[in-house]
mmCIF file of C-alpha atoms in Angstrom:
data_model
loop_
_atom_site.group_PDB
_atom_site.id
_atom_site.type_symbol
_atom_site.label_atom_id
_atom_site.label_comp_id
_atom_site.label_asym_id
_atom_site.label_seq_id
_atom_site.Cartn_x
_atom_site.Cartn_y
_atom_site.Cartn_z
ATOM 1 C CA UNK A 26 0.000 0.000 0.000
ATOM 2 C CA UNK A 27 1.230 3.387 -1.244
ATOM 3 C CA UNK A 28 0.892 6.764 1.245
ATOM 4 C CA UNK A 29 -1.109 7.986 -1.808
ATOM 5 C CA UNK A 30 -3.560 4.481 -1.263
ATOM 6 C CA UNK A 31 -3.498 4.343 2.743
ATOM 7 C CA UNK A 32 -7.098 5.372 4.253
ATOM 8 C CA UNK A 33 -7.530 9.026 5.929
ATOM 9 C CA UNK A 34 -8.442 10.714 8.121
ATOM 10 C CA UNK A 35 -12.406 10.660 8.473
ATOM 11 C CA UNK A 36 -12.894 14.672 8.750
ATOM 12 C CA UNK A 37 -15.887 14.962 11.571
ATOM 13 C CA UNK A 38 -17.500 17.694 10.366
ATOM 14 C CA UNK A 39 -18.013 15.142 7.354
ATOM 15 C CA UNK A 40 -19.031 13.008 9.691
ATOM 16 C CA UNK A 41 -21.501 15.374 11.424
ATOM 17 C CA UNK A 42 -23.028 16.264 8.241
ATOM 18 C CA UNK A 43 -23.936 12.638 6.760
ATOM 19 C CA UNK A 44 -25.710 11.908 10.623
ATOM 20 C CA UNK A 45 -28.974 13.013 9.317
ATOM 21 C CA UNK A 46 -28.679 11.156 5.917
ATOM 22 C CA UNK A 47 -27.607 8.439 8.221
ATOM 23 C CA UNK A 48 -30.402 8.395 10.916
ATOM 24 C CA UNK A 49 -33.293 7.985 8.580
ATOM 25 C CA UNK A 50 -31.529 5.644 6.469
ATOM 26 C CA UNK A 51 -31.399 3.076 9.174
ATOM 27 C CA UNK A 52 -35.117 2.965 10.607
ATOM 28 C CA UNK A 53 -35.206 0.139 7.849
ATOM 29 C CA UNK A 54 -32.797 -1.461 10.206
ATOM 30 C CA UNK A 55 -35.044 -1.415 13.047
ATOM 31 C CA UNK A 56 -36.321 -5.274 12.550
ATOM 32 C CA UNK A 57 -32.563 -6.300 13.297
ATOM 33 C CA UNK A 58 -32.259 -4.449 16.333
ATOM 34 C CA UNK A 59 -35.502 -6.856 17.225
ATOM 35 C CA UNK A 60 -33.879 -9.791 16.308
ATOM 36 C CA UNK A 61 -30.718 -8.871 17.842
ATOM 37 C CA UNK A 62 -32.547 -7.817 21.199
ATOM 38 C CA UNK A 63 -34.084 -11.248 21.309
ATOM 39 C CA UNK A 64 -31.087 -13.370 21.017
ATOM 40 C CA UNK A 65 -29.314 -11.157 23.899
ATOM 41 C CA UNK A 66 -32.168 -10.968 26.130
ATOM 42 C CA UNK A 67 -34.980 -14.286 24.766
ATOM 43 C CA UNK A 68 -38.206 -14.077 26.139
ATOM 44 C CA UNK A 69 -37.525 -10.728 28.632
ATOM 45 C CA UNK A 70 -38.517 -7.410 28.538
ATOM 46 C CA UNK A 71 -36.674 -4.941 30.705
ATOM 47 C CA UNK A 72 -38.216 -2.468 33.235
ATOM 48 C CA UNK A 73 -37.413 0.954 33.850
ATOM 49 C CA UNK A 74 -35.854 -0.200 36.964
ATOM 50 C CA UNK A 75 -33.545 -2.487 34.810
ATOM 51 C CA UNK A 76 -32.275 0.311 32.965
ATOM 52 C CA UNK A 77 -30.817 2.029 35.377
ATOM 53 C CA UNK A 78 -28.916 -1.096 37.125
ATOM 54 C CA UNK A 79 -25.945 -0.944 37.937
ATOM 55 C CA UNK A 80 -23.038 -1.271 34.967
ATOM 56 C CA UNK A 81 -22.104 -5.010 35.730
ATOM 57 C CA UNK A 82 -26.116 -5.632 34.407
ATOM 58 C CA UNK A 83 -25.211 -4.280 30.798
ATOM 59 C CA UNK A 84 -25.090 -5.943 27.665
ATOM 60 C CA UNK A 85 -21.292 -4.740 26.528
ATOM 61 C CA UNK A 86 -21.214 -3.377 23.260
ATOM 62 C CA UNK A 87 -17.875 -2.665 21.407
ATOM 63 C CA UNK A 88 -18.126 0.170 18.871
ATOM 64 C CA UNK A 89 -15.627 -0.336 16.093
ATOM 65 C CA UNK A 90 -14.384 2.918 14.204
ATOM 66 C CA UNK A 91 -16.831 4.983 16.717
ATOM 67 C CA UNK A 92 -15.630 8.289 15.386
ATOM 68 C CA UNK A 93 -17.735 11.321 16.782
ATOM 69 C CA UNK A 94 -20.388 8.851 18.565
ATOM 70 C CA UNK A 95 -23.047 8.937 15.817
ATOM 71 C CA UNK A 96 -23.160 5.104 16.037
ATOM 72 C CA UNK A 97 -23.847 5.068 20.075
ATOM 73 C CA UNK A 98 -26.283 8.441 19.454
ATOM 74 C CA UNK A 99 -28.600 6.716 17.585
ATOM 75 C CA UNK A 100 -28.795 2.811 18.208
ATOM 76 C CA UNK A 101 -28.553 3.456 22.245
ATOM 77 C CA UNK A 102 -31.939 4.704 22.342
ATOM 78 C CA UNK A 103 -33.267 1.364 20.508
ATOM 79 C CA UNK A 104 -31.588 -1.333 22.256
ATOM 80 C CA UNK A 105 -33.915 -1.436 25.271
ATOM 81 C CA UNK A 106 -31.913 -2.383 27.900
ATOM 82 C CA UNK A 107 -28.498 -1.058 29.786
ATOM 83 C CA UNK A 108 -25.878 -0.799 28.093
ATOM 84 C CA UNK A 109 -21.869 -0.226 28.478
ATOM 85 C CA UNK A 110 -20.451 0.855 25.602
ATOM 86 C CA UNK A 111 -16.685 0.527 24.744
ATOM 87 C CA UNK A 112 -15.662 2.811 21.806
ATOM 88 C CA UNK A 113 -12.801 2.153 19.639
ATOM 89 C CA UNK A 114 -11.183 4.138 17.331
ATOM 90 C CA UNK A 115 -7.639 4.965 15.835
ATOM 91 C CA UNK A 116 -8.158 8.377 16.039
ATOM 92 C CA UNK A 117 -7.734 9.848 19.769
ATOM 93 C CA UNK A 118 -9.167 13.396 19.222
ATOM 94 C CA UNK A 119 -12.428 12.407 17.525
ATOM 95 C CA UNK A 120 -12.873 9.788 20.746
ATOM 96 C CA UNK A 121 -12.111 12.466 23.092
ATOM 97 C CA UNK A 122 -14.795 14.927 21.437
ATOM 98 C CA UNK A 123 -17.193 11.738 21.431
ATOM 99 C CA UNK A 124 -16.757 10.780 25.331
ATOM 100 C CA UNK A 125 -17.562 14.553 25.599
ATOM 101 C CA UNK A 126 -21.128 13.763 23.870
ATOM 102 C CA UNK A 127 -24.011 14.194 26.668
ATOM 103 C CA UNK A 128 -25.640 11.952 28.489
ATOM 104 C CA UNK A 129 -27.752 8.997 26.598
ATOM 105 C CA UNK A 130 -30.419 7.168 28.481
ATOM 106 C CA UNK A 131 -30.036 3.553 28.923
ATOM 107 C CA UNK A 132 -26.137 3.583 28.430
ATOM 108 C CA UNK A 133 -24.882 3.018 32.129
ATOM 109 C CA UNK A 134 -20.825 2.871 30.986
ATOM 110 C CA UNK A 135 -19.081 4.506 28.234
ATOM 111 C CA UNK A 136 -14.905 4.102 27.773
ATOM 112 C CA UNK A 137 -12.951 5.343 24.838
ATOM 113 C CA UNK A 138 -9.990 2.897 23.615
ATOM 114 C CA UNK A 139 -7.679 3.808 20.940
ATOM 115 C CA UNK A 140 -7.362 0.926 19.019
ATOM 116 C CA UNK A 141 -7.530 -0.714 15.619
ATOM 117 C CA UNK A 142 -9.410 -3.268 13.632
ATOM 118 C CA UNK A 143 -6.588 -5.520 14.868
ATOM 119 C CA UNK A 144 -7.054 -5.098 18.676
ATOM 120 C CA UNK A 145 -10.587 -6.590 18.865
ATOM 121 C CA UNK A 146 -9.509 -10.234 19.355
ATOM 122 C CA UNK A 147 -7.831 -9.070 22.626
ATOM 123 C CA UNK A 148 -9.847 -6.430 23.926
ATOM 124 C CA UNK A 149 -13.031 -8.838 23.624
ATOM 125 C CA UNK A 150 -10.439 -11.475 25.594
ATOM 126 C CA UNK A 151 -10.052 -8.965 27.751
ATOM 127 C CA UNK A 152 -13.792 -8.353 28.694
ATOM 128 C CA UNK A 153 -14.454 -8.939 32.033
ATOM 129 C CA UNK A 154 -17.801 -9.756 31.501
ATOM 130 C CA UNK A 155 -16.891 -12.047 28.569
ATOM 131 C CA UNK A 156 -19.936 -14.991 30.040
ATOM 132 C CA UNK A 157 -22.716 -12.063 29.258
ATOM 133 C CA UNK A 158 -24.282 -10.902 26.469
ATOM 134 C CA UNK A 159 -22.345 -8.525 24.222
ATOM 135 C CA UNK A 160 -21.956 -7.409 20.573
ATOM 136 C CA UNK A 161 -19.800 -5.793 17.987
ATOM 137 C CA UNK A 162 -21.156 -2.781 15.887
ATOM 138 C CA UNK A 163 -19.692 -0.459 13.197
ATOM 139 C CA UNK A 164 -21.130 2.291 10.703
ATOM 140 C CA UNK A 165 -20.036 2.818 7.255
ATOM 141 C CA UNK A 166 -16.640 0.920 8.215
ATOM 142 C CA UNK A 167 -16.873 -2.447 6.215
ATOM 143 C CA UNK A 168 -15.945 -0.734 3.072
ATOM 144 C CA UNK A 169 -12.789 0.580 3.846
ATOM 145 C CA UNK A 170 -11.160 -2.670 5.176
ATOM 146 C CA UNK A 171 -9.623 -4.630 3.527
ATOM 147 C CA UNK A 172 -10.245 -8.605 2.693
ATOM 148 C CA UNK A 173 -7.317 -9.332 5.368
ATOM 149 C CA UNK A 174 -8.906 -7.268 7.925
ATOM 150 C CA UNK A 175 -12.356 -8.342 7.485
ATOM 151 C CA UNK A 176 -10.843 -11.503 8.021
ATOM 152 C CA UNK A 177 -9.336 -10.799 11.203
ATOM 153 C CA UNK A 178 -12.711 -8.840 12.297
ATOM 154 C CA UNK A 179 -14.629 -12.100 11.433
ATOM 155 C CA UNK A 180 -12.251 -14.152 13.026
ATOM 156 C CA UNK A 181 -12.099 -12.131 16.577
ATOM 157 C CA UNK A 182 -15.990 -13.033 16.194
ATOM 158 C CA UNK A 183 -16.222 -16.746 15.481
ATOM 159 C CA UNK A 184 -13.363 -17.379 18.120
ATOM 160 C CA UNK A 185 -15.052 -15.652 21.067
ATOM 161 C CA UNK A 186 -18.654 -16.275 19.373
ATOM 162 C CA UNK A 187 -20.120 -12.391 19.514
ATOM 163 C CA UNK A 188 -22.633 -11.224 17.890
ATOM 164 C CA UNK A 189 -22.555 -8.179 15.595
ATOM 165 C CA UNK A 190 -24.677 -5.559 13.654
ATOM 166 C CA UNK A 191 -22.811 -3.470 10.678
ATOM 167 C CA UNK A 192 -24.455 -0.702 9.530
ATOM 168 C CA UNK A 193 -24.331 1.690 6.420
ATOM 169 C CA UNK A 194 -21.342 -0.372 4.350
ATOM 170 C CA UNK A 195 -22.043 0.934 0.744
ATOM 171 C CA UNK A 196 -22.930 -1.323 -2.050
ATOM 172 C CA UNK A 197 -21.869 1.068 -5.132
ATOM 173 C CA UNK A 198 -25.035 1.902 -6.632
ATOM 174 C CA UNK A 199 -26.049 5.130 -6.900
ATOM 175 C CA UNK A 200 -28.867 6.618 -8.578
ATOM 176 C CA UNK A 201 -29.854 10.152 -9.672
ATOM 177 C CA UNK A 202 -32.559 11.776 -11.036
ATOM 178 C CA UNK A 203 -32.589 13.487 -13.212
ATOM 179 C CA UNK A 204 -30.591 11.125 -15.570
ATOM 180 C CA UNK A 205 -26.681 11.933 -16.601
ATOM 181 C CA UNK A 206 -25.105 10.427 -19.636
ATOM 182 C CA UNK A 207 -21.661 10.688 -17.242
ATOM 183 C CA UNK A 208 -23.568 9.124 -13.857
ATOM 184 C CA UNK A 209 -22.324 5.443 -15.085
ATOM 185 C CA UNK A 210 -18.661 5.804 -15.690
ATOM 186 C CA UNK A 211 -18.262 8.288 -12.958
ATOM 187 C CA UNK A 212 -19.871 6.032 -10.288
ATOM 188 C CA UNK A 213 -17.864 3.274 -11.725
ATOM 189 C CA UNK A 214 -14.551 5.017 -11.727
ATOM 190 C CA UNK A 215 -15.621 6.033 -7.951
ATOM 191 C CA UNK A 216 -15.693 2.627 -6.903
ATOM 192 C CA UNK A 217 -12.890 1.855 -8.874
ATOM 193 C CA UNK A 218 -11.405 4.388 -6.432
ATOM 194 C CA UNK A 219 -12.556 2.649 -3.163
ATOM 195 C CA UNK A 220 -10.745 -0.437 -3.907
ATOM 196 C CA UNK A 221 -7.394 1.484 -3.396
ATOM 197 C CA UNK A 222 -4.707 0.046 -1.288
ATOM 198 C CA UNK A 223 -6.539 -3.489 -1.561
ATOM 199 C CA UNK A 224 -9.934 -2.162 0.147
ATOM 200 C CA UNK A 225 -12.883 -3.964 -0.375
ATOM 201 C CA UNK A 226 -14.923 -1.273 -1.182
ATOM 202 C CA UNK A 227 -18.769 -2.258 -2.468
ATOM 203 C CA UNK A 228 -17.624 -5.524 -1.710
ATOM 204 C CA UNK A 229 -17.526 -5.318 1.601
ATOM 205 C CA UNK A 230 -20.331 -6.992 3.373
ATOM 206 C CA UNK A 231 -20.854 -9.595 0.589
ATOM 207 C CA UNK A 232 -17.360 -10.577 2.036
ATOM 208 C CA UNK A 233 -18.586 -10.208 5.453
ATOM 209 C CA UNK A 234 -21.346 -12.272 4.764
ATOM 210 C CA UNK A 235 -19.184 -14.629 3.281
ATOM 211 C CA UNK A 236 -17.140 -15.105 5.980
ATOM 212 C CA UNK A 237 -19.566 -15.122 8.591
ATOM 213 C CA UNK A 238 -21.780 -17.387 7.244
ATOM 214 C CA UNK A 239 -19.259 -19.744 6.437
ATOM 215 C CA UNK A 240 -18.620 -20.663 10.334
ATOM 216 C CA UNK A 241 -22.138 -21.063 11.047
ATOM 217 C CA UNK A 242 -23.565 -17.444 11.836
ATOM 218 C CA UNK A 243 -26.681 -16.753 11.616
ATOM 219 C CA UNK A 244 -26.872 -13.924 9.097
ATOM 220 C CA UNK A 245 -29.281 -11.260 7.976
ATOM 221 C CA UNK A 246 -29.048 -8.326 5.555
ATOM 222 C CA UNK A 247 -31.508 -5.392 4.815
ATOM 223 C CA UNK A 248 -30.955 -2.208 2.351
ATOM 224 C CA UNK A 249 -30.495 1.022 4.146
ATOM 225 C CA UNK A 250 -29.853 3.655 1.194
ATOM 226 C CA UNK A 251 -29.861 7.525 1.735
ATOM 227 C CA UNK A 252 -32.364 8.974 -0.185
ATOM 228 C CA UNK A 253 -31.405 12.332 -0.843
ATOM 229 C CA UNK A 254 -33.721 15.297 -1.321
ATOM 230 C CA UNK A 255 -33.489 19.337 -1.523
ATOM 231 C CA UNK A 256 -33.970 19.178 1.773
ATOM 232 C CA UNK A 257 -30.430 17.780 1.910
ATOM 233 C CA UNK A 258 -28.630 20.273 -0.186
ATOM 234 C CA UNK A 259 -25.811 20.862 2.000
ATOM 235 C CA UNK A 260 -24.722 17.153 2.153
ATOM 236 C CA UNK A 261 -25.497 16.644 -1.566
ATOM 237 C CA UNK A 262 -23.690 19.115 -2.450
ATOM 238 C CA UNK A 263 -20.566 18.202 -0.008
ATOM 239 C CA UNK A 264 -20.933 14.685 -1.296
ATOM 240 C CA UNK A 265 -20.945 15.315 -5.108
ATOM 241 C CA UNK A 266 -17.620 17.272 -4.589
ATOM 242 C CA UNK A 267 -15.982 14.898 -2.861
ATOM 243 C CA UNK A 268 -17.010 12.043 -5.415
ATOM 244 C CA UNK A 269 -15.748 14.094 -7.934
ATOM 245 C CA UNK A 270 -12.107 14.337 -5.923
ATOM 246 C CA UNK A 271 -12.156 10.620 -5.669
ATOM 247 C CA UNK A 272 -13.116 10.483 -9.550
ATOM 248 C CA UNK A 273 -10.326 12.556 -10.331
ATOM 249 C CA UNK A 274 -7.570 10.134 -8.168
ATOM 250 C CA UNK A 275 -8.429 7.429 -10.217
ATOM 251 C CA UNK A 276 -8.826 8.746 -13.835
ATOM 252 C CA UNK A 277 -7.180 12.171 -14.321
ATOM 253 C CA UNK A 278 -8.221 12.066 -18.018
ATOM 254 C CA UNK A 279 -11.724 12.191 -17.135
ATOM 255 C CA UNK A 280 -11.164 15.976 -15.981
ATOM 256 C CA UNK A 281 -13.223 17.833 -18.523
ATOM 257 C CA UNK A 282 -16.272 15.410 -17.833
ATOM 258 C CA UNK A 283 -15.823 15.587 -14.375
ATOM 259 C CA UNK A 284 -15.737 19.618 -14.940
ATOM 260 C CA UNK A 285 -19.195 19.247 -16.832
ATOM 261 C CA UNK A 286 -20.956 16.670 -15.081
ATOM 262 C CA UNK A 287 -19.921 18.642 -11.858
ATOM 263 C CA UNK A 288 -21.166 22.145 -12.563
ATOM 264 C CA UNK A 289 -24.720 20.880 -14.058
ATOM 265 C CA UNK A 290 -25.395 18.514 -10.673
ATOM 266 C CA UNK A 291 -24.267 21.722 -8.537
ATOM 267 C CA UNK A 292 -26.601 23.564 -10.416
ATOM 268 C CA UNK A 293 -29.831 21.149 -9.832
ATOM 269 C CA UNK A 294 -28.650 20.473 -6.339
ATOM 270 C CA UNK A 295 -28.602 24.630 -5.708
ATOM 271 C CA UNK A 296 -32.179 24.916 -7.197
ATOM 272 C CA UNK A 297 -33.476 21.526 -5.972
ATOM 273 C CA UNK A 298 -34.645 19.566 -8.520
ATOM 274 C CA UNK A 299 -31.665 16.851 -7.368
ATOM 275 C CA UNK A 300 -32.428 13.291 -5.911
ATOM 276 C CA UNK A 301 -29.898 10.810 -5.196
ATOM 277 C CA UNK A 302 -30.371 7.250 -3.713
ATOM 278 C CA UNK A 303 -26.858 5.895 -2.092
ATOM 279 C CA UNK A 304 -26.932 2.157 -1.534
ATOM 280 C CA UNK A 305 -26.185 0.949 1.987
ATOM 281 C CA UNK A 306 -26.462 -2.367 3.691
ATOM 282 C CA UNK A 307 -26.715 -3.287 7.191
ATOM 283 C CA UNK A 308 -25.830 -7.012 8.335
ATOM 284 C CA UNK A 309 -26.437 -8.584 11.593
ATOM 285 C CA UNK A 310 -24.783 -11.716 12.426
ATOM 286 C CA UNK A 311 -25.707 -14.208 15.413
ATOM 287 C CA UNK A 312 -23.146 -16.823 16.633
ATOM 288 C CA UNK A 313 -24.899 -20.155 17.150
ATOM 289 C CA UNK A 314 -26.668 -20.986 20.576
ATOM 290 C CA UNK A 315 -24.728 -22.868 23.377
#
């Protein structure tokens, strides 16, 4: 891997930005958070009181890539029951501006832990609550790991048998209306782009799936695409930029189209008429019963 092809820095006002696209995106998620509630917890359904227990009650969840908190802001309030929350990220100053975050009901623990994709296997070991219930959970990650390293993130599962819920991994499809002659080969020179430095890109959780499936998980996928409106113009507009960076990385000789295609989608996103659906998965994956 080349410094030109190594991932970077997630910027968090990027981050900040997408949260809204992101939020409504996954309330078609909601039926895994059910399924996922009932293997932790079968056949209960906590009280009040059991919410605010004490922090040796909680289901432990480990947040991989947990950036500015987005993940924990909005899948806490779902998961009804208490909840520590280890957060895990490469990045120290984005985790110390999350663990700054207020208050979220129902989350009884919260600890920051610089880390990497590597480190799971032993912080899960390291668990001291490793006989409860816990899971794994990451948004818009899967994408930019590669095959190795989904690997090793599957692996750190099946070996200590935790469940886990992905969120938001793109597929690669994008569609937007109106129509483009250049929308094709510019989305496919994007992903072309994602696959730098070995990354699996749109791949991503079909690999995940793979893998998971393959040692006997349980395993469940639903669409989650942002649907992108006027009312988004800010992020559209943000997001068609930086698409047309990534374009521009992997085919310079595509400049003047870029140029072109560029300007008239600014224009339509500026007055409105733009609508663009993003294709995102989530995946849940439950280990076998004991």
């Amino acid at each position: 891997m080349t410094d030109a092809d190594a991932p970077r820095p997630i910027a968090s006002d990027w981050l900040s930005l997408r949260r809204p696209a992101d939020e409504a995106a996954r309330q078609a998620s909601l039926p895994l958070l059910t399924e996922l509630q009932a293997f932790l917890a079968p056949g209960t359904a906590p009280s009040d009181a059991e919410v605010n227990d004490a922090d040796d009650q909680a289901v432990r969840i480990f947040d991989l890539g947990a950036g500015t908190g987005a993940n924990q802001a909005w899948l806490a309030p779902h998961l009804h029951m208490p909840q520590h929350w280890t957060l895990i990220d490469h990045d120290p100053d984005l985790l110390e501006l999350t663990m700054g975050a207020p208050a979220i009901d129902g989350v009884v623990g919260t600890e920051a832990v610089v880390a990497g994709i590597e480190d799971l296997g032993e912080i899960l070991d390291a668990d001291p609550q490793a006989s409860r219930q816990r899971f794994v959970t990451c948004s818009a990650l899967l994408d930019l790991l590669t095959p190795d390293q989904l690997e090793t993130l599957c692996s750190a599962l099946v070996e200590s048998q935790t469940a886990a819920l992905f969120s938001l991994s793109v597929t690669g499809t994008m569609t937007i209306e109106p129509a483009d002659p250049l929308d094709a080969a510019l989305n496919d020179a994007f992903n072309q782009h994602q696959n730098r430095g070995g990354r699996a890109g749109a791949r991503g959780v079909d690999l995940t799936e793979q893998f998971l499936t393959k040692a006997g998980f349980t395993v469940t996928t639903v669409d989650t695409p942002w649907e992108l409106t006027g009312d988004h113009s800010e992020l559209i507009t943000r997001f068609l930029n930086d698409r047309a960076d990534a374009v521009l990385e992997e085919e310079p000789g595509l400049a003047g189209d870029v140029s072109q295609w560029l300007e008239r989608r600014s224009e339509q996103a500026a007055d409105g008429t733009l609508q663009l659906t993003i294709g995102h998965r989530d995946l849940l994956a439950l280990p076998p019963r004991p």
